[in-house]
Short mmCIF file of C-alpha atoms and ligand atoms in Angstrom, two decimals:
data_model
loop_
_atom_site.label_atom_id
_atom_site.label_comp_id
_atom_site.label_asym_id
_atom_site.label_seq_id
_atom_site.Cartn_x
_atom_site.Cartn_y
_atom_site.Cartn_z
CA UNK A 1 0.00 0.00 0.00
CA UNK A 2 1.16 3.64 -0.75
CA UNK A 3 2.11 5.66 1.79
CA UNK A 4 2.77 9.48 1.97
CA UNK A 5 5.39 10.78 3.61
CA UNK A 6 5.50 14.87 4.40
CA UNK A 7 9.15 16.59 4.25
CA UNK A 8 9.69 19.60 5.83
CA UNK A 9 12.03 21.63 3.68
CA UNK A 10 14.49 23.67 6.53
CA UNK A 11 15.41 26.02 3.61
CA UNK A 12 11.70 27.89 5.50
CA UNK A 13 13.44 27.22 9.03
CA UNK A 14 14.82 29.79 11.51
CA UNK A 15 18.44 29.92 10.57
CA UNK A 16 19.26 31.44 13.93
CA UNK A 17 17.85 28.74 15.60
CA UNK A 18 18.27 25.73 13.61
CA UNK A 19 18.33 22.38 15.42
CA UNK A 20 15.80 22.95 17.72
CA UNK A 21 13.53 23.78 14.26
CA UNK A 22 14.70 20.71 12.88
CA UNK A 23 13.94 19.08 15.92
CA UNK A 24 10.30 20.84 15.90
CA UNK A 25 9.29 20.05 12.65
CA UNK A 26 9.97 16.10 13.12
CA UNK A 27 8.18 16.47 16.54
CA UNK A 28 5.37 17.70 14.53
CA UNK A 29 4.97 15.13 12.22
CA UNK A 30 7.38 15.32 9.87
CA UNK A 31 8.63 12.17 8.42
CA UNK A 32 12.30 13.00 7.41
CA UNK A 33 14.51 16.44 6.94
CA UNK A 34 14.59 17.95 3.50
CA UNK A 35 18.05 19.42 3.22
CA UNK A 36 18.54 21.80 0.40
CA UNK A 37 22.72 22.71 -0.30
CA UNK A 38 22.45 25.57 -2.85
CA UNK A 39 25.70 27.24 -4.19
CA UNK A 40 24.90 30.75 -6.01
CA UNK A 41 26.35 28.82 -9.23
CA UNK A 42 24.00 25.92 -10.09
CA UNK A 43 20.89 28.15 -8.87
CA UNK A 44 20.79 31.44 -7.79
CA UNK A 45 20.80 31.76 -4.32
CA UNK A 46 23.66 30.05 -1.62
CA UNK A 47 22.23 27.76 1.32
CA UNK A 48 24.86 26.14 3.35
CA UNK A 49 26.96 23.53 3.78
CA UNK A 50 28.67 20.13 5.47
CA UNK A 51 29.39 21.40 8.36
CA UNK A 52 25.99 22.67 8.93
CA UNK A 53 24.34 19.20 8.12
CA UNK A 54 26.76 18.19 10.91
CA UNK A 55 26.13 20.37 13.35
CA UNK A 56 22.17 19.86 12.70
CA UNK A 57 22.90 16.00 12.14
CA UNK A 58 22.16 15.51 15.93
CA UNK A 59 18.78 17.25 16.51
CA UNK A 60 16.55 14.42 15.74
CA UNK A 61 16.99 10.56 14.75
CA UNK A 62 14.71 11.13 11.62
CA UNK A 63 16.36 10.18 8.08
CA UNK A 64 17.92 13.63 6.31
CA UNK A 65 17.49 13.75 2.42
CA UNK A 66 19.75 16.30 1.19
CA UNK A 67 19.13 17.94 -2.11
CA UNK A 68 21.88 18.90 -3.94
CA UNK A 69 21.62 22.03 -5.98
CA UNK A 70 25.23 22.51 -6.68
CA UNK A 71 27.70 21.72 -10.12
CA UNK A 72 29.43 20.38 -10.10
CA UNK A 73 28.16 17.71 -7.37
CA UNK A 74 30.84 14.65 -7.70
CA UNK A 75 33.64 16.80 -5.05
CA UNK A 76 30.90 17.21 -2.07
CA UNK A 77 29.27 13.76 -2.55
CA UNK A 78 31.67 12.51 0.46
CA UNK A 79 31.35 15.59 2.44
CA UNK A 80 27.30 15.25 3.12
CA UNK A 81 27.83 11.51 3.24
CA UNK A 82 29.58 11.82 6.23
CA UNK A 83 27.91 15.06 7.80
CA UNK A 84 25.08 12.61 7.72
CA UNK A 85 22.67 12.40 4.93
CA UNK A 86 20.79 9.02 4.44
CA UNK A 87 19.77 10.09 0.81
CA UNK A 88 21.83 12.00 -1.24
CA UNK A 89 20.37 13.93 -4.60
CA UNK A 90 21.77 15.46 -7.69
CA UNK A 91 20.29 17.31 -10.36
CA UNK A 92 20.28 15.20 -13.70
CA UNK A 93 21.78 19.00 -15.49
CA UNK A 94 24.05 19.56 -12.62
CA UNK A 95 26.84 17.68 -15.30
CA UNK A 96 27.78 15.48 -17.44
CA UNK A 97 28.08 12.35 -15.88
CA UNK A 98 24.80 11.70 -13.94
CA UNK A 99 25.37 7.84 -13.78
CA UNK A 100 28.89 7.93 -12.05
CA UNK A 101 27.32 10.51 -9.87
CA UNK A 102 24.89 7.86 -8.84
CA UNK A 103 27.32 5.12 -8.59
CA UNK A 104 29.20 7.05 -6.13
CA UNK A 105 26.46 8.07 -3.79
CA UNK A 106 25.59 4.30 -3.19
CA UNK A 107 29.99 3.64 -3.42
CA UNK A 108 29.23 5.88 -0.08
CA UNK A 109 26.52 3.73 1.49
CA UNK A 110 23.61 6.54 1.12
CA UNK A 111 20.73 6.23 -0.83
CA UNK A 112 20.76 8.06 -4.52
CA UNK A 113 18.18 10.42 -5.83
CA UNK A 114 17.83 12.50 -8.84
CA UNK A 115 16.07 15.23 -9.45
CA UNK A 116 14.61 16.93 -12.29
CA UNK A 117 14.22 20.86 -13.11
CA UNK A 118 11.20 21.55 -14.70
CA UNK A 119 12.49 22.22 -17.90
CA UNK A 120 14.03 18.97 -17.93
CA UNK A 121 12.13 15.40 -19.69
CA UNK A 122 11.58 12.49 -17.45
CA UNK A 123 13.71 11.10 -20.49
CA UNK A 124 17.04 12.38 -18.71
CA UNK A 125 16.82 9.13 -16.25
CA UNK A 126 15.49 6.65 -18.54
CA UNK A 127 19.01 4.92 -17.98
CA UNK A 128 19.73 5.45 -14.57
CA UNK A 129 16.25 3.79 -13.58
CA UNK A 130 18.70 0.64 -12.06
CA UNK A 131 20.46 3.03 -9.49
CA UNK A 132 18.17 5.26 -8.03
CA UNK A 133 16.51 5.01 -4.73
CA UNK A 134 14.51 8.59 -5.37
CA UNK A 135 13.33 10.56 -7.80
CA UNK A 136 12.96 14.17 -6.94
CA UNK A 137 10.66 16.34 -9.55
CA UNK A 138 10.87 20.30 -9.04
CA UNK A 139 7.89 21.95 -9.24
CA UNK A 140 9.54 25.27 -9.88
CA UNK A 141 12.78 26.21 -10.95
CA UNK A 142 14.73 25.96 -7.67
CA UNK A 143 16.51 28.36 -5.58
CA UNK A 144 14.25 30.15 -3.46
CA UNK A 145 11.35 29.11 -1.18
CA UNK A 146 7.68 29.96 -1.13
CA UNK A 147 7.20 30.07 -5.12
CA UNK A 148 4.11 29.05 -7.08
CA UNK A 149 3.45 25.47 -7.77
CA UNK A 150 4.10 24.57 -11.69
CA UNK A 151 1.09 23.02 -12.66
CA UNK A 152 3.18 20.89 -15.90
CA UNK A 153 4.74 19.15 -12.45
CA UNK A 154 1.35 17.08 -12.59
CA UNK A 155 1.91 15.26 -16.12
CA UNK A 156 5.55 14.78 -16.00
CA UNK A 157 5.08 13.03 -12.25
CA UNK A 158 2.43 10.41 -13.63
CA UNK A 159 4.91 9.34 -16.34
CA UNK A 160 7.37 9.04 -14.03
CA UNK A 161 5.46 7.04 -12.00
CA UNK A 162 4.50 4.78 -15.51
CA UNK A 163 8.65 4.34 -15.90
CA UNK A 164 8.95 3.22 -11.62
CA UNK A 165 6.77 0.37 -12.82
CA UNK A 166 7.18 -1.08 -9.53
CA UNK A 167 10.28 -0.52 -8.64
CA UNK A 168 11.73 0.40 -5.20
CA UNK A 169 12.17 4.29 -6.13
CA UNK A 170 10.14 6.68 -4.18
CA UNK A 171 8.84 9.55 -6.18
CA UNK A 172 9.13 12.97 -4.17
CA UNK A 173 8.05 16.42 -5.46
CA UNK A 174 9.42 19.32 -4.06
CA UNK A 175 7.85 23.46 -4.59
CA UNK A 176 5.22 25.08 -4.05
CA UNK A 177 3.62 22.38 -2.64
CA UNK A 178 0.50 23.19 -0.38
CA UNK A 179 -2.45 21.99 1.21
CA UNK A 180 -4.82 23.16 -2.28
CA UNK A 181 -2.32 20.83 -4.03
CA UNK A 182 -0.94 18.32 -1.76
CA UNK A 183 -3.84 16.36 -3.42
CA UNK A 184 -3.54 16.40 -7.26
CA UNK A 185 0.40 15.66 -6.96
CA UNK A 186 -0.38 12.54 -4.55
CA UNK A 187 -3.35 11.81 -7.27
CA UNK A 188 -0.70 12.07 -10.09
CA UNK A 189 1.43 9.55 -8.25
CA UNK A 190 3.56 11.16 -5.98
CA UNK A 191 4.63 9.62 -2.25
CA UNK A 192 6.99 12.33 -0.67
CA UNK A 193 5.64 16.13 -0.53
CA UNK A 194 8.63 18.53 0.51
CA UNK A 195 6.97 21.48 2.31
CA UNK A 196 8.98 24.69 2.82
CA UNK A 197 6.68 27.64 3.08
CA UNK A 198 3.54 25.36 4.07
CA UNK A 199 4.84 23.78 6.55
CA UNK A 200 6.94 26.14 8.46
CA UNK A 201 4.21 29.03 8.17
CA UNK A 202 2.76 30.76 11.01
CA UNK A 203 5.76 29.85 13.46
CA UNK A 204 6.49 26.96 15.89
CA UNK A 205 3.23 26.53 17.62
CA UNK A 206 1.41 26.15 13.86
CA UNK A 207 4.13 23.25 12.07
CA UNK A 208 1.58 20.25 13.27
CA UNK A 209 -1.30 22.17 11.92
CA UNK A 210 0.42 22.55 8.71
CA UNK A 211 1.67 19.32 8.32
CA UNK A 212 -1.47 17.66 8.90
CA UNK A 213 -3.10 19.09 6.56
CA UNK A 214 -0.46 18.81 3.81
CA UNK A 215 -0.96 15.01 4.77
CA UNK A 216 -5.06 14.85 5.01
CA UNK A 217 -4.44 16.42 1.41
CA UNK A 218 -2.25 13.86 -0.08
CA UNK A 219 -3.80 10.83 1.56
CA UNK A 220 -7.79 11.42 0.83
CA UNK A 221 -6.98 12.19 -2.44
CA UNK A 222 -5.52 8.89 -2.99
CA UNK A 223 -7.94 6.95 -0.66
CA UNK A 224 -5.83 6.68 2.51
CA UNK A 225 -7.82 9.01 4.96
CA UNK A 226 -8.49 7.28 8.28
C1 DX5 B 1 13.62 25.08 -3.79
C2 DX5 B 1 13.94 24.02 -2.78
C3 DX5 B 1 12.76 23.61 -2.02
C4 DX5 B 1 12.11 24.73 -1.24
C5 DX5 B 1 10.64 24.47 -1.22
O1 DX5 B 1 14.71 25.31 -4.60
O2 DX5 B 1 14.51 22.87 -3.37
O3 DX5 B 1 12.98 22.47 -1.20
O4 DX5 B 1 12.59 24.88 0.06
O5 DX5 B 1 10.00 25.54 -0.63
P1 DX5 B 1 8.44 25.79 -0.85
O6 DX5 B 1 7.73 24.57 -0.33
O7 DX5 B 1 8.21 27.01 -0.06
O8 DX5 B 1 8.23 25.97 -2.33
ZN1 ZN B 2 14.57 20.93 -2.19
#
């Protein structure tokens, strides 16, 4: 059976206070850390990086999938891999060489995602289906927090979900992702939502709130409501 999971995206946390809002938004319900690594080269806008995953590494148990938005990607891969990431994601345009990319990432003992801009065809992983533990699709062109959904996200997630065909590879979606929404993407076949702006809205006392309902989206939409 399907089964959603909801991944805060601490690119919306308070910088200034950052484990204990990593810690808060597992406590609220979120099933594992989205960790975006931007580097004001690949996208335009700089995040942080290793040593911050390090330092946050011990805030909560939960699994940390780190989403690489950096080219090229193949020097760092050890870095996060030992700062503690459990999944580790590149962008298929981040270079040329997307498969040795991947084979490194497992070489490291993580899990290996890719992830697709929206300009980009589902095409670009046709032959790296064998490797891949995740597939990330962007909903908007990445970089920043708190943009609009892409509504083209919808098609290009179903085929993607036509070329899994069954295979162990989750299929997360990641921007712009809200409540109003939550439900087509799960409907288009979709299983991880990363929530930046949705689910860190409204400060601490409001992240279970928001993350409940990014989940009662996704999972009546698809039949799973208790
Ligand atoms: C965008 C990042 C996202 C971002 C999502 O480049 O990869 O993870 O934090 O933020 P929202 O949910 O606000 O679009
Ligand atoms: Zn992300």
């Amino acid at each position: 059976m399907r089964k959603i999971r909801i991944l805060p995206s601490i690119l919306s946390a308070d910088f200034a206070d950052l484990g204990a809002d990593v810690a808060a938004c597992i406590q609220a319900g979120g099933d594992m850390v989205h960790v975006d690594i931007m580097d004001g080269h690949f996208v335009p806008n700089i995040s942080f990086g290793p040593m911050v995953v390090q330092a946050i590494r011990k805030s909560t148990d939960a699994l940390f999938d780190t989403h690489l938005m950096i080219a090229p990607a193949d020097p760092y891969l050890e870095a996060f891999a030992k700062a503690g990431s459990d999944i580790i994601t590149v962008h298929a345009e981040a270079g040329p060489h997307l498969h040795r990319s991947l084979q490194a990432i497992r070489a490291l003992g993580k899990k290996a995602g890719v992830s697709l801009n929206p300009g980009t065809s589902e095409t670009a992983i046709e032959h790296v289906m064998d490797m891949i533990d995740l597939v990330l699709v962007m909903s908007v062109n990445p970089g920043f927090g708190g943009q609009s959904f892409i509504p083209g996200a919808l098609d290009k997630i179903s085929r993607i979900r036509a070329m899994i065909a069954g295979r162990p590879i989750a299929l997360e979606v990641d921007g712009g992702v809200t409540p109003a929404n939550a439900g087509e993407v799960a409907a288009a076949g979709a299983d991880w939502l990363v929530a930046g702006s949705a689910a860190f809205k409204g400060g601490r006392s409001q992240y279970a709130a928001n993350i409940r309902a990014l989940r009662e989206a996704a999972e009546s939409a698809i039949g799973l409501a208790a």
